[in-house]
């Protein structure tokens, strides 16, 4: 028991060092806050002018809030107050409540409501998410459209189309028994060898020892109410990664345009799914400024 405890302490220390190193690459001052919610304490890293329009960023599964550093470096915090969130239960510095786990879409929406309440945003919120974070953001927007001024979905998974079976099969060994080697190999395959931030990649490898929590899954969000922003819902932007292996980006874009005729839907060529926030940061920021 003692040896296991010491090993866990070393893993936590190594993960925290990698997290701090990745966050340390963000330009300018970053304020880290812990927001209490009914589902645990949520870590938010924020920067930018305090009175600027709020931009809330949700990472993909396992990516942590630090993945948004490239977007901050590309200028996301010039015109926004950026709030980058660690998902509760995922690798990061958020701490789940021991007696109230997030088990459903309703719980996720309630958790994000509490986060937004804790942030006390000035003005309409732009909520942006990548991958699984986009799935969460889409569900929140579908159920709480009055809380958002804009919804930005970055290569959303399980929102407009399903996952490719080959992608799932390739990911299963990493998900079943994550190791640094398996994580590194999977990311190299999925991103087609893209140059990733070494500090962030180290953090991804360190997440292999993070306590596993089963992520909430479920149906696709019902976005029919967001089809026409003039009806009172948020403006919607969707950007797909042209080289994504997780789904057919062209097919997903067609489905998004059909479901959301009032949305701005584009496919960004030459970019893979997991690399999108890192290697397409300038394009993401450009679109956020529109």
Coordinates of N, CA and C in Angstrom, one line a residue, residues 54-252:
X54 N -16.5 37.7 -23.1 CA -16.0 36.4 -22.6 C -16.0 35.3 -23.7
X55 N -14.9 34.6 -23.7 CA -14.7 33.4 -24.6 C -14.4 32.2 -23.7
X56 N -15.3 31.3 -23.6 CA -15.1 30.1 -22.8 C -14.7 28.9 -23.7
X57 N -13.6 28.3 -23.4 CA -13.0 27.3 -24.2 C -13.1 25.9 -23.5
X58 N -13.6 24.9 -24.2 CA -13.7 23.5 -23.7 C -12.8 22.7 -24.5
X59 N -11.8 21.9 -23.9 CA -10.9 21.1 -24.7 C -11.5 19.8 -25.1
X60 N -10.8 19.1 -26.0 CA -11.2 17.7 -26.3 C -10.9 16.8 -25.1
X61 N -11.5 15.6 -25.2 CA -11.2 14.6 -24.1 C -9.8 14.4 -23.8
X62 N -9.3 14.6 -22.6 CA -8.0 14.3 -22.2 C -7.0 15.4 -22.6
X63 N -7.4 16.5 -23.2 CA -6.5 17.4 -23.7 C -6.1 18.5 -22.7
X64 N -6.8 18.8 -21.7 CA -6.7 19.8 -20.7 C -6.8 21.2 -21.3
X65 N -7.1 22.2 -20.5 CA -7.2 23.6 -20.9 C -6.0 24.1 -21.6
X66 N -4.8 23.5 -21.3 CA -3.5 24.1 -21.8 C -3.4 24.0 -23.3
X67 N -4.3 23.1 -23.9 CA -4.2 23.0 -25.4 C -4.5 24.3 -26.1
X68 N -5.2 25.3 -25.4 CA -5.6 26.5 -26.0 C -4.5 27.5 -26.0
X69 N -3.3 27.2 -25.5 CA -2.2 28.2 -25.5 C -1.8 28.7 -26.9
X70 N -1.9 27.9 -27.9 CA -1.6 28.3 -29.3 C -2.6 29.4 -29.7
X71 N -3.8 29.2 -29.4 CA -4.8 30.2 -29.7 C -4.6 31.5 -29.0
X72 N -4.2 31.4 -27.7 CA -3.9 32.6 -27.0 C -2.7 33.3 -27.6
X73 N -1.7 32.6 -28.0 CA -0.5 33.1 -28.6 C -0.9 33.8 -30.0
X74 N -1.9 33.2 -30.6 CA -2.3 33.8 -31.9 C -3.2 35.0 -31.8
X75 N -3.5 35.4 -30.6 CA -4.3 36.6 -30.4 C -5.7 36.5 -29.9
X76 N -6.1 35.3 -29.4 CA -7.4 35.1 -28.9 C -7.8 36.0 -27.7
X77 N -6.8 36.4 -26.9 CA -7.0 37.2 -25.8 C -6.9 38.7 -26.0
X78 N -6.7 39.1 -27.3 CA -6.6 40.5 -27.6 C -8.0 41.2 -27.5
X79 N -9.0 40.5 -28.0 CA -10.3 41.1 -28.0 C -11.3 40.3 -27.1
X80 N -10.8 39.3 -26.4 CA -11.7 38.5 -25.5 C -11.1 38.3 -24.2
X81 N -11.9 38.1 -23.2 CA -11.5 37.6 -21.9 C -11.6 36.1 -22.0
X82 N -10.4 35.4 -22.2 CA -10.4 33.9 -22.4 C -10.5 33.2 -21.1
X83 N -11.4 32.2 -21.1 CA -11.6 31.3 -19.9 C -11.4 29.9 -20.4
X84 N -10.3 29.3 -20.2 CA -10.0 27.9 -20.7 C -10.3 27.0 -19.5
X85 N -11.1 26.0 -19.7 CA -11.7 25.1 -18.7 C -11.1 23.7 -18.7
X86 N -10.7 23.2 -17.6 CA -10.4 21.8 -17.4 C -11.7 21.0 -17.1
X87 N -12.0 20.0 -18.0 CA -13.2 19.3 -17.8 C -13.1 18.4 -16.5
X88 N -14.2 18.4 -15.7 CA -14.3 17.6 -14.5 C -14.2 16.2 -14.8
X89 N -13.3 15.4 -14.2 CA -13.2 14.0 -14.4 C -12.1 13.7 -15.4
X90 N -11.7 14.6 -16.3 CA -10.7 14.4 -17.3 C -9.3 14.8 -16.7
X91 N -8.2 14.4 -17.3 CA -6.9 14.9 -16.9 C -6.9 16.5 -16.8
X92 N -6.3 17.0 -15.8 CA -6.3 18.4 -15.5 C -6.3 18.7 -14.1
X93 N -6.7 19.9 -13.7 CA -6.6 20.2 -12.3 C -8.0 20.4 -11.7
X94 N -9.1 20.1 -12.4 CA -10.4 20.1 -11.8 C -10.5 18.9 -11.0
X95 N -11.3 19.0 -9.9 CA -11.4 17.9 -8.9 C -12.9 17.5 -8.8
X96 N -13.3 16.3 -9.2 CA -14.7 15.8 -9.1 C -15.1 15.7 -7.6
X97 N -16.4 16.0 -7.4 CA -17.0 15.8 -6.1 C -17.0 14.4 -5.8
X98 N -16.6 13.9 -4.6 CA -16.6 12.5 -4.3 C -18.0 11.9 -4.2
X99 N -19.0 12.7 -4.0 CA -20.4 12.2 -3.8 C -21.4 12.6 -4.9
X100 N -20.9 13.2 -5.9 CA -21.8 13.6 -7.0 C -21.1 13.6 -8.3
X101 N -21.1 12.5 -9.0 CA -20.4 12.3 -10.2 C -21.2 12.8 -11.4
X102 N -20.6 13.3 -12.4 CA -21.3 13.6 -13.7 C -21.6 12.4 -14.4
X103 N -22.9 12.1 -14.6 CA -23.3 10.8 -15.2 C -24.2 10.9 -16.4
X104 N -24.6 12.1 -16.7 CA -25.6 12.3 -17.8 C -25.3 13.6 -18.5
X105 N -26.0 13.8 -19.7 CA -25.9 15.1 -20.4 C -26.5 16.2 -19.5
X106 N -27.5 15.9 -18.8 CA -28.1 16.9 -17.9 C -27.1 17.4 -16.8
X107 N -26.3 16.4 -16.3 CA -25.3 16.8 -15.4 C -24.2 17.7 -16.0
X108 N -23.8 17.3 -17.2 CA -22.8 18.2 -17.9 C -23.3 19.6 -18.1
X109 N -24.6 19.7 -18.5 CA -25.2 21.0 -18.7 C -25.3 21.8 -17.4
X110 N -25.7 21.1 -16.4 CA -25.7 21.7 -15.0 C -24.4 22.2 -14.6
X111 N -23.3 21.3 -14.8 CA -22.0 21.7 -14.4 C -21.5 22.9 -15.2
X112 N -21.8 23.0 -16.5 CA -21.3 24.2 -17.3 C -22.1 25.4 -16.9
X113 N -23.4 25.2 -16.5 CA -24.2 26.4 -16.0 C -23.5 27.0 -14.8
X114 N -23.1 26.1 -13.9 CA -22.4 26.5 -12.7 C -21.1 27.2 -13.0
X115 N -20.3 26.7 -14.0 CA -19.1 27.3 -14.3 C -19.3 28.7 -14.9
X116 N -20.3 28.9 -15.8 CA -20.6 30.2 -16.3 C -21.1 31.1 -15.2
X117 N -21.9 30.6 -14.3 CA -22.3 31.5 -13.1 C -21.1 31.9 -12.3
X118 N -20.2 31.0 -12.1 CA -19.0 31.4 -11.4 C -18.1 32.4 -12.1
X119 N -18.1 32.3 -13.4 CA -17.2 33.3 -14.1 C -17.8 34.7 -14.1
X120 N -19.1 34.8 -14.0 CA -19.8 36.1 -14.0 C -19.4 36.9 -15.2
X121 N -19.7 36.3 -16.4 CA -19.2 37.0 -17.6 C -19.8 38.4 -17.9
X122 N -19.0 39.2 -18.5 CA -19.5 40.6 -18.9 C -20.0 40.5 -20.3
X123 N -21.3 40.4 -20.5 CA -21.8 40.4 -21.9 C -22.1 39.0 -22.4
X124 N -22.6 38.8 -23.6 CA -22.9 37.5 -24.2 C -21.6 36.6 -24.3
X125 N -21.8 35.4 -24.0 CA -20.7 34.4 -23.9 C -20.5 33.8 -25.3
X126 N -19.3 33.7 -25.8 CA -18.9 32.9 -26.9 C -18.4 31.6 -26.3
X127 N -19.1 30.5 -26.6 CA -18.7 29.2 -26.1 C -18.1 28.4 -27.2
X128 N -16.8 28.0 -27.1 CA -16.1 27.2 -28.1 C -15.6 25.9 -27.6
X129 N -15.8 24.8 -28.3 CA -15.3 23.6 -27.9 C -14.7 22.8 -29.0
X130 N -13.7 21.9 -28.7 CA -13.1 21.1 -29.7 C -13.4 19.6 -29.4
X131 N -13.8 18.8 -30.4 CA -13.9 17.4 -30.3 C -15.0 17.1 -29.2
X132 N -14.7 16.4 -28.1 CA -15.6 16.1 -27.1 C -16.1 17.3 -26.4
X133 N -15.2 18.3 -26.3 CA -15.6 19.6 -25.7 C -16.7 20.3 -26.6
X134 N -16.6 20.1 -27.9 CA -17.6 20.6 -28.8 C -19.0 19.9 -28.6
X135 N -18.9 18.6 -28.3 CA -20.1 17.8 -28.0 C -20.8 18.4 -26.8
X136 N -20.0 18.7 -25.8 CA -20.6 19.2 -24.5 C -21.2 20.6 -24.8
X137 N -20.4 21.4 -25.6 CA -20.9 22.8 -25.9 C -22.2 22.8 -26.7
X138 N -22.3 21.8 -27.6 CA -23.5 21.7 -28.5 C -24.7 21.4 -27.6
X139 N -24.5 20.4 -26.7 CA -25.6 20.1 -25.9 C -26.0 21.2 -25.0
X140 N -25.1 22.0 -24.5 CA -25.4 23.1 -23.6 C -26.2 24.2 -24.4
X141 N -25.7 24.4 -25.6 CA -26.3 25.4 -26.5 C -27.8 25.0 -26.9
X142 N -27.9 23.7 -27.1 CA -29.3 23.2 -27.4 C -30.3 23.4 -26.3
X143 N -29.8 23.3 -25.1 CA -30.7 23.3 -23.9 C -30.7 24.7 -23.2
X144 N -29.6 25.5 -23.5 CA -29.5 26.8 -22.8 C -29.2 27.9 -23.9
X145 N -29.9 28.0 -25.0 CA -29.6 28.9 -26.0 C -29.5 30.4 -25.6
X146 N -30.3 30.7 -24.6 CA -30.4 32.1 -24.1 C -29.1 32.5 -23.4
X147 N -28.3 31.6 -23.0 CA -27.1 31.9 -22.2 C -25.9 32.3 -23.1
X148 N -26.0 32.0 -24.4 CA -24.9 32.2 -25.3 C -25.2 33.2 -26.4
X149 N -24.1 34.0 -26.8 CA -24.2 34.9 -27.9 C -23.7 34.2 -29.2
X150 N -22.8 33.2 -29.0 CA -22.2 32.5 -30.1 C -21.7 31.2 -29.7
X151 N -21.8 30.2 -30.6 CA -21.4 28.8 -30.4 C -20.4 28.5 -31.5
X152 N -19.2 28.0 -31.1 CA -18.1 27.7 -32.1 C -17.7 26.2 -31.8
X153 N -18.0 25.4 -32.8 CA -17.7 24.0 -32.7 C -16.5 23.7 -33.6
X154 N -15.4 23.2 -33.0 CA -14.2 22.9 -33.7 C -14.0 21.4 -33.9
X155 N -14.2 20.9 -35.1 CA -14.2 19.5 -35.4 C -15.0 18.7 -34.4
X156 N -16.2 19.0 -34.2 CA -17.0 18.3 -33.2 C -17.2 16.8 -33.5
X157 N -17.1 16.0 -32.5 CA -17.4 14.5 -32.7 C -18.7 14.2 -32.2
X158 N -19.4 13.3 -32.8 CA -20.7 12.7 -32.4 C -21.8 13.8 -32.4
X159 N -21.6 14.9 -33.1 CA -22.6 15.9 -33.2 C -23.4 15.9 -34.5
X160 N -22.7 15.7 -35.6 CA -23.4 15.7 -36.9 C -23.3 14.3 -37.6
X161 N -22.2 13.6 -37.3 CA -22.0 12.2 -37.8 C -21.3 11.4 -36.7
X162 N -21.3 10.1 -36.9 CA -20.6 9.2 -36.0 C -19.2 9.1 -36.2
X163 N -18.5 8.3 -35.4 CA -17.1 8.0 -35.5 C -16.8 6.9 -36.5
X164 N -15.7 7.0 -37.2 CA -15.3 6.0 -38.1 C -14.9 4.7 -37.3
X165 N -15.3 3.5 -37.7 CA -14.9 2.3 -36.9 C -13.4 2.2 -36.8
X166 N -12.7 2.5 -37.9 CA -11.2 2.3 -37.9 C -10.6 3.2 -36.9
X167 N -11.1 4.4 -36.7 CA -10.6 5.3 -35.7 C -10.8 4.7 -34.3
X168 N -12.0 4.2 -34.0 CA -12.3 3.6 -32.7 C -11.4 2.5 -32.4
X169 N -11.2 1.6 -33.4 CA -10.4 0.4 -33.2 C -9.0 0.8 -32.9
X170 N -8.5 1.8 -33.6 CA -7.1 2.3 -33.4 C -6.9 2.9 -32.0
X171 N -8.0 3.5 -31.5 CA -7.9 4.2 -30.2 C -8.1 3.3 -29.0
X172 N -8.8 2.1 -29.2 CA -9.2 1.2 -28.1 C -8.0 0.8 -27.2
X173 N -6.9 0.4 -27.7 CA -5.8 0.0 -26.8 C -5.3 1.1 -25.9
X174 N -5.3 2.3 -26.5 CA -4.8 3.5 -25.7 C -5.9 3.8 -24.6
X175 N -7.1 3.7 -25.0 CA -8.2 4.0 -24.0 C -8.3 2.9 -22.9
X176 N -8.1 1.6 -23.3 CA -8.2 0.5 -22.4 C -7.1 0.5 -21.4
X177 N -5.9 0.7 -21.9 CA -4.7 0.8 -21.0 C -3.7 1.8 -21.5
X178 N -3.9 3.0 -21.1 CA -3.1 4.1 -21.6 C -1.7 4.0 -21.1
X179 N -0.7 4.2 -22.0 CA 0.7 4.3 -21.6 C 1.2 5.5 -22.4
X180 N 2.3 6.1 -22.0 CA 2.9 7.2 -22.8 C 3.2 6.8 -24.2
X181 N 3.7 5.6 -24.4 CA 4.0 5.1 -25.7 C 2.8 5.0 -26.6
X182 N 1.7 4.4 -26.0 CA 0.5 4.3 -26.8 C -0.1 5.7 -27.1
X183 N -0.1 6.6 -26.2 CA -0.6 7.9 -26.5 C 0.2 8.6 -27.6
X184 N 1.5 8.5 -27.5 CA 2.4 9.2 -28.5 C 2.2 8.5 -29.8
X185 N 2.1 7.2 -29.9 CA 1.9 6.5 -31.2 C 0.5 6.9 -31.8
X186 N -0.5 6.9 -31.0 CA -1.9 7.2 -31.5 C -1.9 8.7 -32.0
X187 N -1.4 9.6 -31.3 CA -1.4 11.0 -31.7 C -0.6 11.2 -33.0
X188 N 0.6 10.5 -33.1 CA 1.4 10.6 -34.3 C 0.6 10.0 -35.5
X189 N -0.1 8.9 -35.3 CA -0.9 8.4 -36.4 C -2.1 9.3 -36.8
X190 N -2.8 9.8 -35.8 CA -4.0 10.6 -36.1 C -3.7 11.9 -36.7
X191 N -2.6 12.5 -36.2 CA -2.2 13.9 -36.7 C -1.3 13.8 -38.0
X192 N -1.0 12.5 -38.4 CA -0.2 12.3 -39.6 C 1.2 12.9 -39.4
X193 N 1.7 12.8 -38.2 CA 3.0 13.3 -37.9 C 3.2 14.8 -37.8
X194 N 2.1 15.5 -37.6 CA 2.2 16.9 -37.4 C 3.1 17.3 -36.3
X195 N 3.8 18.4 -36.4 CA 4.6 18.9 -35.3 C 3.7 19.5 -34.2
X196 N 3.7 18.9 -33.0 CA 2.9 19.3 -31.9 C 3.8 20.0 -30.9
X197 N 3.2 20.9 -30.1 CA 3.9 21.5 -29.0 C 4.5 20.5 -28.1
X198 N 5.8 20.4 -27.9 CA 6.5 19.3 -27.1 C 6.0 19.4 -25.7
X199 N 5.8 20.5 -25.1 CA 5.3 20.6 -23.7 C 3.9 20.0 -23.6
X200 N 3.0 20.3 -24.6 CA 1.7 19.8 -24.5 C 1.7 18.3 -24.8
X201 N 2.6 17.8 -25.7 CA 2.7 16.4 -25.9 C 3.2 15.6 -24.7
X202 N 4.2 16.2 -24.0 CA 4.6 15.6 -22.7 C 3.5 15.5 -21.8
X203 N 2.6 16.5 -21.7 CA 1.5 16.5 -20.8 C 0.5 15.4 -21.2
X204 N 0.3 15.2 -22.5 CA -0.6 14.1 -22.9 C 0.0 12.8 -22.5
X205 N 1.3 12.6 -22.6 CA 1.9 11.3 -22.2 C 1.8 11.1 -20.7
X206 N 1.9 12.2 -19.9 CA 1.8 12.1 -18.4 C 0.4 11.8 -18.0
X207 N -0.6 12.1 -18.9 CA -2.0 11.8 -18.5 C -2.3 10.3 -18.5
X208 N -1.3 9.5 -18.9 CA -1.5 8.0 -18.9 C -1.7 7.5 -17.4
X209 N -1.1 8.2 -16.5 CA -1.3 7.8 -15.1 C -2.4 8.5 -14.3
X210 N -3.2 9.3 -15.1 CA -4.3 10.1 -14.4 C -5.4 9.1 -14.1
X211 N -6.0 9.2 -12.9 CA -7.2 8.4 -12.5 C -8.3 8.4 -13.6
X212 N -8.6 7.2 -14.1 CA -9.6 7.1 -15.2 C -11.0 7.3 -14.6
X213 N -11.8 8.2 -15.3 CA -13.2 8.4 -15.0 C -14.0 8.2 -16.3
X214 N -15.0 7.3 -16.3 CA -15.7 7.1 -17.5 C -16.4 8.3 -18.0
X215 N -16.1 8.8 -19.3 CA -16.7 10.0 -19.8 C -18.2 9.8 -20.1
X216 N -19.0 10.8 -20.0 CA -20.4 10.8 -20.3 C -20.5 10.7 -21.8
X217 N -21.3 9.8 -22.3 CA -21.6 9.7 -23.7 C -23.1 9.7 -23.8
X218 N -23.6 9.8 -25.0 CA -25.1 9.8 -25.2 C -25.4 10.2 -26.6
X219 N -26.6 10.6 -26.8 CA -27.1 10.9 -28.2 C -26.5 12.2 -28.7
X220 N -26.7 12.4 -30.0 CA -26.3 13.7 -30.5 C -27.2 14.8 -30.0
X221 N -26.7 16.0 -29.9 CA -27.5 17.1 -29.4 C -28.6 17.4 -30.4
X222 N -29.7 17.9 -29.9 CA -30.8 18.3 -30.8 C -30.6 19.8 -31.1
X223 N -30.0 20.1 -32.3 CA -29.7 21.5 -32.6 C -30.7 22.1 -33.5
X224 N -31.9 21.5 -33.6 CA -32.9 22.1 -34.5 C -33.3 23.5 -34.1
X225 N -33.3 23.8 -32.8 CA -33.7 25.1 -32.3 C -32.7 26.2 -32.7
X226 N -31.4 25.8 -33.1 CA -30.4 26.7 -33.4 C -30.3 27.0 -34.9
X227 N -31.2 26.4 -35.7 CA -31.1 26.5 -37.1 C -31.0 27.9 -37.7
X228 N -31.8 28.8 -37.0 CA -31.8 30.2 -37.5 C -31.6 31.1 -36.3
X229 N -30.4 31.7 -36.3 CA -30.0 32.6 -35.1 C -31.0 33.7 -34.9
X230 N -31.7 34.2 -36.0 CA -32.6 35.3 -35.8 C -33.8 34.9 -34.8
X231 N -33.9 33.6 -34.6 CA -34.9 33.1 -33.7 C -34.6 33.3 -32.2
X232 N -33.4 33.9 -31.9 CA -33.1 34.2 -30.5 C -31.9 33.3 -30.0
X233 N -31.5 32.3 -30.8 CA -30.4 31.5 -30.4 C -29.1 32.1 -30.7
X234 N -28.0 31.4 -30.3 CA -26.7 31.9 -30.6 C -26.3 31.8 -32.1
X235 N -25.4 32.6 -32.5 CA -24.8 32.5 -33.8 C -23.9 31.2 -33.8
X236 N -23.9 30.4 -34.8 CA -23.2 29.2 -34.8 C -22.1 29.1 -35.9
X237 N -20.9 28.8 -35.5 CA -19.8 28.5 -36.5 C -19.3 27.1 -36.3
X238 N -19.0 26.4 -37.4 CA -18.5 25.1 -37.3 C -17.3 24.9 -38.2
X239 N -16.2 24.5 -37.7 CA -15.0 24.3 -38.5 C -14.5 22.8 -38.4
X240 N -14.4 22.2 -39.5 CA -14.0 20.8 -39.5 C -12.5 20.7 -40.0
X241 N -11.8 19.6 -39.5 CA -10.5 19.4 -39.8 C -10.5 18.5 -41.1
X242 N -9.9 19.0 -42.1 CA -9.9 18.2 -43.4 C -9.2 16.9 -43.4
X243 N -8.2 16.7 -42.5 CA -7.5 15.4 -42.5 C -7.9 14.6 -41.3
X244 N -9.1 14.9 -40.7 CA -9.5 14.1 -39.5 C -9.7 12.7 -39.9
X245 N -9.2 11.8 -39.0 CA -9.4 10.4 -39.1 C -10.6 9.9 -38.4
X246 N -11.1 10.7 -37.4 CA -12.2 10.3 -36.6 C -13.6 10.2 -37.3
X247 N -13.7 11.0 -38.4 CA -14.9 11.0 -39.2 C -14.6 11.6 -40.6
X248 N -15.6 11.4 -41.5 CA -15.4 12.0 -42.8 C -15.8 13.5 -42.7
X249 N -14.8 14.4 -42.8 CA -15.1 15.8 -42.5 C -16.0 16.4 -43.6
X250 N -15.9 15.9 -44.8 CA -16.8 16.4 -45.9 C -18.2 16.1 -45.6
X251 N -18.4 14.8 -45.3 CA -19.8 14.3 -44.9 C -20.3 15.1 -43.7
X252 N -19.5 15.2 -42.7 CA -19.9 15.9 -41.5 C -20.3 17.4 -41.8

